[in-house]
Coordinates of C-alpha atoms and ligand atoms in Angstrom, one line a residue:
M1 CA 110.5 194.1 194.1
I2 CA 110.2 194.2 190.3
E3 CA 111.0 190.8 188.8
L4 CA 112.0 190.6 185.1
T5 CA 113.4 187.8 183.0
V6 CA 116.1 187.9 180.3
P7 CA 114.5 185.3 178.0
L8 CA 117.2 183.2 176.5
G9 CA 115.8 179.7 176.4
D10 CA 117.5 177.4 178.9
R11 CA 119.9 180.2 179.7
S12 CA 117.1 182.6 180.7
Y13 CA 117.7 184.4 184.0
P14 CA 115.9 186.6 186.5
V15 CA 116.7 190.2 187.2
L16 CA 115.3 191.6 190.5
V17 CA 115.1 195.3 190.8
G18 CA 114.4 197.1 194.1
A19 CA 115.5 198.2 197.5
G20 CA 117.2 195.2 199.3
A21 CA 117.4 193.0 196.1
R22 CA 120.8 191.8 197.3
H23 CA 119.1 189.9 200.2
R24 CA 117.6 187.6 197.6
L25 CA 121.0 186.2 196.7
L26 CA 120.5 182.8 198.4
E27 CA 117.5 182.0 196.3
V28 CA 119.1 182.7 192.9
L29 CA 122.4 180.7 193.6
P30 CA 122.9 177.8 191.2
V31 CA 121.7 174.5 192.8
G32 CA 124.6 172.6 194.3
A33 CA 127.1 175.5 194.6
K34 CA 129.1 175.0 197.8
R35 CA 131.4 178.1 197.6
A36 CA 130.8 181.7 196.5
A37 CA 133.8 183.8 195.3
I38 CA 132.6 187.4 196.0
V39 CA 134.5 189.8 193.7
T40 CA 134.4 193.5 194.6
Q41 CA 136.5 196.6 195.0
P42 CA 137.6 198.7 198.0
G43 CA 135.1 201.5 198.6
I44 CA 132.1 199.4 197.6
D45 CA 130.6 198.8 201.0
L46 CA 127.8 196.4 200.1
P47 CA 127.9 193.2 202.1
V48 CA 126.2 190.2 200.6
D49 CA 125.4 186.9 202.3
A50 CA 125.5 183.9 200.0
G51 CA 124.5 181.5 202.8
I52 CA 127.4 179.2 201.7
E53 CA 131.1 179.3 202.3
S54 CA 132.3 182.6 200.9
R55 CA 135.5 184.5 200.4
V56 CA 135.9 188.1 199.2
F57 CA 138.3 188.8 196.3
S58 CA 139.0 192.5 195.8
F59 CA 140.9 194.4 193.1
P60 CA 141.7 198.1 192.7
S61 CA 139.1 200.6 191.5
G62 CA 139.1 202.3 188.1
E63 CA 139.3 201.4 184.5
D64 CA 143.1 200.9 184.8
A65 CA 142.4 197.7 186.7
K66 CA 140.3 196.3 183.8
H67 CA 143.1 194.3 182.2
L68 CA 144.0 190.7 181.7
G69 CA 146.4 190.7 184.6
T70 CA 143.5 191.2 187.0
V71 CA 141.6 188.4 185.3
E72 CA 144.6 186.1 185.8
D73 CA 145.0 187.2 189.4
L74 CA 141.3 186.4 190.1
C75 CA 141.6 182.9 188.4
R76 CA 144.7 182.1 190.3
D77 CA 143.3 183.2 193.7
W78 CA 140.1 181.1 193.0
A79 CA 142.2 178.1 192.1
A80 CA 144.3 178.5 195.3
W81 CA 141.1 178.7 197.3
G82 CA 139.7 175.6 195.5
L83 CA 136.8 177.1 193.7
T84 CA 135.2 174.5 191.3
R85 CA 133.1 174.8 188.2
N86 CA 130.1 173.8 190.3
D87 CA 130.5 176.8 192.6
V88 CA 129.6 180.4 191.9
V89 CA 131.2 183.8 191.4
V90 CA 129.2 186.8 192.8
A91 CA 130.3 190.1 191.3
V92 CA 129.5 193.1 193.5
G93 CA 130.4 196.3 191.9
G94 CA 130.1 198.6 188.8
G95 CA 130.7 197.7 185.2
V96 CA 134.4 197.1 185.7
V97 CA 133.7 194.5 188.4
T98 CA 130.9 192.7 186.5
D99 CA 132.8 192.8 183.2
L100 CA 136.0 191.5 184.7
A101 CA 134.5 189.0 187.2
G102 CA 132.1 187.8 184.4
F103 CA 135.0 187.3 182.0
A104 CA 137.1 185.4 184.6
A105 CA 134.0 183.3 185.4
A106 CA 133.6 182.6 181.7
I107 CA 137.1 181.1 181.3
Y108 CA 137.7 179.7 184.8
H109 CA 137.4 175.9 184.5
R110 CA 135.9 176.7 181.1
G111 CA 133.0 178.4 182.8
V112 CA 131.6 178.8 186.3
A113 CA 128.3 180.4 187.1
V114 CA 128.2 184.1 187.9
V115 CA 125.6 186.2 189.7
H116 CA 125.8 190.0 189.2
V117 CA 125.0 192.4 192.0
P118 CA 125.6 195.7 190.1
T119 CA 126.2 198.6 192.4
T120 CA 126.3 201.5 189.9
L121 CA 123.4 202.9 188.0
L122 CA 125.3 202.2 184.8
G123 CA 125.8 198.6 185.9
Q124 CA 122.2 198.1 186.8
I125 CA 120.7 199.3 183.6
D126 CA 123.4 198.2 181.2
A127 CA 126.7 196.5 182.0
A128 CA 125.4 193.6 184.2
I129 CA 122.6 192.7 181.8
G130 CA 123.1 190.7 178.6
G131 CA 126.2 188.6 179.1
K132 CA 128.9 190.7 177.6
T133 CA 132.1 190.4 179.6
G134 CA 135.6 191.6 178.9
A135 CA 138.8 193.4 179.6
N136 CA 140.8 196.2 178.0
L137 CA 144.1 195.9 176.1
P138 CA 146.6 198.8 175.8
E139 CA 145.4 199.0 172.2
G140 CA 141.8 199.7 173.2
K141 CA 138.8 199.2 175.4
N142 CA 137.0 195.8 175.7
L143 CA 139.1 194.2 173.0
V144 CA 139.0 190.8 174.7
G145 CA 136.1 189.2 176.2
A146 CA 133.4 186.5 176.0
F147 CA 129.6 186.2 176.0
W148 CA 128.8 184.7 179.4
Q149 CA 125.2 185.1 180.7
P150 CA 124.8 185.4 184.4
A151 CA 122.7 183.1 186.4
A152 CA 120.8 186.0 187.9
V153 CA 121.1 189.8 188.4
L154 CA 120.2 191.6 191.6
C155 CA 119.8 195.4 191.1
D156 CA 119.7 196.7 194.6
I157 CA 118.5 200.3 194.5
D158 CA 119.9 200.8 198.0
A159 CA 123.4 200.3 196.6
L160 CA 123.1 203.6 194.7
S161 CA 122.9 205.7 197.8
T162 CA 126.7 205.6 198.3
L163 CA 127.6 206.2 194.7
P164 CA 129.6 209.3 194.1
P165 CA 127.4 211.9 192.3
R166 CA 129.6 211.9 189.1
E167 CA 129.2 208.1 188.8
Y168 CA 125.5 208.4 189.2
R169 CA 125.4 211.0 186.5
S170 CA 127.4 208.7 184.3
G171 CA 124.6 206.1 184.6
L172 CA 122.1 208.8 183.6
G173 CA 124.0 209.0 180.3
E174 CA 123.1 205.4 179.5
M175 CA 119.6 206.0 180.8
A176 CA 119.2 208.9 178.3
K177 CA 120.1 206.4 175.6
Y178 CA 117.1 204.2 176.4
A179 CA 114.8 207.2 175.9
F180 CA 115.7 206.9 172.2
L181 CA 115.4 203.1 172.1
G182 CA 111.7 203.3 172.8
V183 CA 111.3 203.6 176.6
P184 CA 108.7 206.2 177.2
N185 CA 108.5 208.9 179.9
L186 CA 111.7 207.6 181.6
A187 CA 112.4 210.9 183.3
D188 CA 109.0 210.8 185.1
L189 CA 109.4 207.3 186.6
P190 CA 110.6 206.6 190.2
L191 CA 114.1 205.2 190.2
D192 CA 113.3 201.5 190.6
E193 CA 110.8 201.6 187.8
A194 CA 113.2 203.6 185.6
V195 CA 115.9 201.0 186.2
A196 CA 113.5 198.2 185.5
A197 CA 112.2 199.8 182.3
C198 CA 115.8 200.1 181.0
V199 CA 116.5 196.5 182.0
Q200 CA 113.4 195.3 180.2
C201 CA 114.5 197.2 177.0
K202 CA 118.0 195.7 177.1
A203 CA 116.6 192.3 177.9
D204 CA 114.3 192.5 174.8
V205 CA 117.1 193.6 172.6
V206 CA 119.5 190.9 173.9
A207 CA 116.8 188.2 173.6
S208 CA 116.4 189.1 169.9
D209 CA 120.1 189.1 169.1
E210 CA 122.2 187.7 171.9
R211 CA 125.6 187.8 170.1
E212 CA 125.2 191.1 168.2
G213 CA 124.7 189.8 164.8
G214 CA 122.4 192.7 164.1
R215 CA 119.8 194.4 166.3
R216 CA 121.9 194.4 169.5
A217 CA 124.1 197.0 167.9
I218 CA 121.4 199.6 168.6
L219 CA 122.5 199.4 172.3
N220 CA 125.6 201.2 171.1
Y221 CA 123.6 204.3 170.3
G222 CA 125.9 207.2 171.2
H223 CA 128.9 204.9 171.9
T224 CA 131.1 205.5 168.8
L225 CA 132.0 209.0 169.8
G226 CA 131.6 208.1 173.5
H227 CA 134.3 205.4 173.2
A228 CA 136.6 207.7 171.2
L229 CA 136.2 210.4 173.8
E230 CA 137.1 208.0 176.6
T231 CA 140.2 207.0 174.7
A232 CA 141.1 210.6 173.8
T233 CA 140.7 211.8 177.4
N234 CA 142.5 208.8 178.8
Y235 CA 139.3 207.8 180.6
D236 CA 139.0 211.2 182.4
L237 CA 135.5 211.3 181.0
R238 CA 133.2 208.8 182.6
H239 CA 131.6 206.3 180.2
G240 CA 128.0 207.7 180.5
E241 CA 129.4 211.3 180.0
G242 CA 130.9 210.2 176.7
V243 CA 127.7 208.4 175.7
A244 CA 125.8 211.6 176.5
I245 CA 128.0 213.7 174.2
G246 CA 127.8 210.8 171.7
L247 CA 124.0 210.9 171.6
I248 CA 124.1 214.6 170.7
Y249 CA 126.7 213.9 168.0
A250 CA 124.6 211.0 166.6
A251 CA 121.6 213.2 166.4
E252 CA 123.5 215.9 164.6
L253 CA 125.0 213.4 162.2
A254 CA 121.6 211.8 161.5
H255 CA 120.3 215.3 160.8
A256 CA 123.2 216.1 158.5
L257 CA 122.4 212.9 156.6
G258 CA 118.7 213.9 156.3
R259 CA 117.5 211.1 158.5
I260 CA 115.9 213.2 161.3
D261 CA 114.5 216.7 161.5
T262 CA 115.6 219.6 163.8
A263 CA 112.8 218.9 166.2
R264 CA 114.2 215.4 166.8
V265 CA 117.7 216.8 167.3
A266 CA 116.2 219.3 169.8
E267 CA 114.5 216.3 171.6
H268 CA 118.0 214.7 172.1
R269 CA 119.3 217.9 173.6
K270 CA 116.3 218.2 175.9
V271 CA 116.6 214.6 177.2
V272 CA 120.4 214.7 177.6
G273 CA 120.3 218.3 179.1
G274 CA 117.4 217.3 181.3
Y275 CA 119.7 214.8 183.1
D276 CA 122.3 217.6 183.4
L277 CA 124.8 215.7 181.2
P278 CA 127.5 217.2 179.0
M279 CA 126.6 218.0 175.4
Q280 CA 129.9 219.5 174.1
L281 CA 133.3 218.2 173.3
P282 CA 135.6 218.5 176.4
P283 CA 138.2 221.3 176.0
G284 CA 141.5 220.1 174.5
V285 CA 140.2 217.2 172.6
D286 CA 141.5 217.1 169.0
P287 CA 138.6 216.4 166.6
D288 CA 140.9 214.9 164.0
Q289 CA 142.0 212.4 166.5
L290 CA 138.4 211.5 167.3
V291 CA 137.7 210.8 163.6
A292 CA 140.8 208.6 163.5
L293 CA 139.5 206.8 166.5
F294 CA 136.1 206.1 165.0
S295 CA 137.6 203.7 162.5
R296 CA 139.4 201.8 165.3
D297 CA 136.1 201.1 167.1
K298 CA 135.7 197.3 167.2
K299 CA 132.2 197.7 165.9
A300 CA 133.7 199.1 162.7
V301 CA 133.3 196.1 160.4
D302 CA 133.2 197.8 157.1
G303 CA 134.3 201.5 157.3
V304 CA 132.8 203.4 160.1
T305 CA 129.3 202.2 161.2
F306 CA 127.3 204.6 163.4
V307 CA 124.1 203.8 165.2
L308 CA 121.8 206.5 164.0
D309 CA 118.2 207.6 164.5
G310 CA 116.0 207.7 161.5
P311 CA 112.5 207.2 160.0
D312 CA 112.6 203.5 161.1
G313 CA 114.1 204.2 164.5
V314 CA 117.6 203.7 165.7
E315 CA 119.7 201.4 163.5
P316 CA 123.4 200.8 162.3
V317 CA 124.3 203.0 159.3
P318 CA 127.7 202.9 157.5
V319 CA 129.1 206.4 157.1
A320 CA 132.0 206.8 154.7
D321 CA 132.2 210.6 154.5
A322 CA 135.1 211.5 156.9
T323 CA 134.7 215.2 156.0
L324 CA 131.1 215.1 157.3
L325 CA 132.1 213.2 160.4
R326 CA 134.7 215.9 161.1
S327 CA 132.5 218.9 160.3
T328 CA 129.6 217.6 162.4
L329 CA 132.0 217.5 165.5
D330 CA 132.1 221.3 165.2
R331 CA 128.4 221.4 166.1
L332 CA 129.5 220.1 169.6
R333 CA 131.7 223.0 170.5
Ligands
LIG1 N1 129.2 194.5 179.6 C1 128.5 195.5 179.1 O1 127.5 195.3 178.4 C2 128.8 196.9 179.5 C3 127.9 198.0 179.2 C4 128.3 199.2 179.5 C5 129.5 199.5 180.2 N2 130.4 198.4 180.4 C6 131.6 198.7 181.1 O2 131.4 199.2 182.4 C7 132.5 199.9 182.9 C8 132.0 201.2 183.5 O3 131.2 200.8 184.6 P1 130.8 201.8 185.8 O4 130.4 203.1 185.2 O5 129.9 201.1 186.7 O6 132.2 202.2 186.5 P2 133.0 201.4 187.6 O7 132.8 200.0 187.7 O8 134.5 201.8 187.4 O9 132.5 202.1 188.9 C9 132.7 203.5 189.1 C10 133.4 203.8 190.5 O10 132.4 203.7 191.5 C11 132.8 202.8 192.5 N3 131.5 202.2 193.0 C12 130.8 201.3 192.5 N4 129.7 201.1 193.1 C13 129.7 201.9 194.2 C14 128.8 202.2 195.3 N5 127.6 201.6 195.4 N6 129.2 203.1 196.2 C15 130.4 203.7 196.1 N7 131.2 203.5 195.1 C16 130.9 202.6 194.2 C17 133.7 201.9 191.9 O11 134.6 201.2 192.8 C18 134.4 202.8 190.9 O12 135.5 203.5 191.6 C19 133.3 200.2 181.7 O13 134.5 199.4 181.8 C20 132.5 199.7 180.5 O14 133.2 199.2 179.4 C21 130.0 197.2 180.1

């Protein structure tokens, strides 16, 4: 078992990565918790034993369920059961489950502890780490939420064996991102070490900028186009697939702005292609709509800010030239 820490002072927490990590649940539960509300979805067959009185709360699969109504349902069901703020929520699922259960935990009784047991590759290397929780609004993705750090995260590699291949590949899109945030030789590592290396990278970034005042934004590398593609395809595209295409776009944009050379663009194509991820815009997507969606990204504080590679590494860069944004999309056809 690989044991890591997200170092956040008195809110630091352990992340255990390895086969069977879920069996360590009992030892990471908050002291004094008497009840565990286990939140999951149908189809995720990963029994967890909290060793205290537990009840399973399930909601439907898919991004469509990631809305405030589900958060309210969870809170109401917990209240009806008698969950108190000294108890614990255990989120067993992908990013949708950990985001939603984490958000509900953040606001229930003004905050109850949550332990994440991420069951997708994307959840293990990204969504469950770092304390961002939230839900979608009809107006856009993750537009409501809270920072609520978990008490612990258990990345059980065994959980990934039942993951549909497309979901696994989606996780690889996020993994490809870490290759450009300084994690070396990712593709050569065994799965548990690769997951742990990504977790360590995210933990370091989160520790340096918990609330995204600056550096944490680099975790959004590839995400501006990725989010726009998810919206434009009505979430037909998986998150990591959008990120994969977004990484290629970010490289092409950085090159067009003179920040990186063609060899570095080629490296992006090699890493993303090496994971067998998409690198072109999906058919039927309107590039003008994508450019319009860029400026609606909630990271867009002042014009459109892209996270771009460059001589000093990956960093947020304001890009005002809409014509360039549009013409660079043509390099992804
Ligand atoms: N909080 C963050 O920092 C953060 C970071 C990245 C992504 N996210 C969010 O994560 C979400 C995407 O997460 P995701 O890609 O994990 O998708 P997901 O949670 O929708 O899971 C994908 C599908 O796989 C199923 N599934 C999950 N684990 C399984 C398993 N072990 N076996 C079989 N089926 C399983 C789920 O029920 C679902 O149908 C998005 O909403 C995104 O906004 C959050």
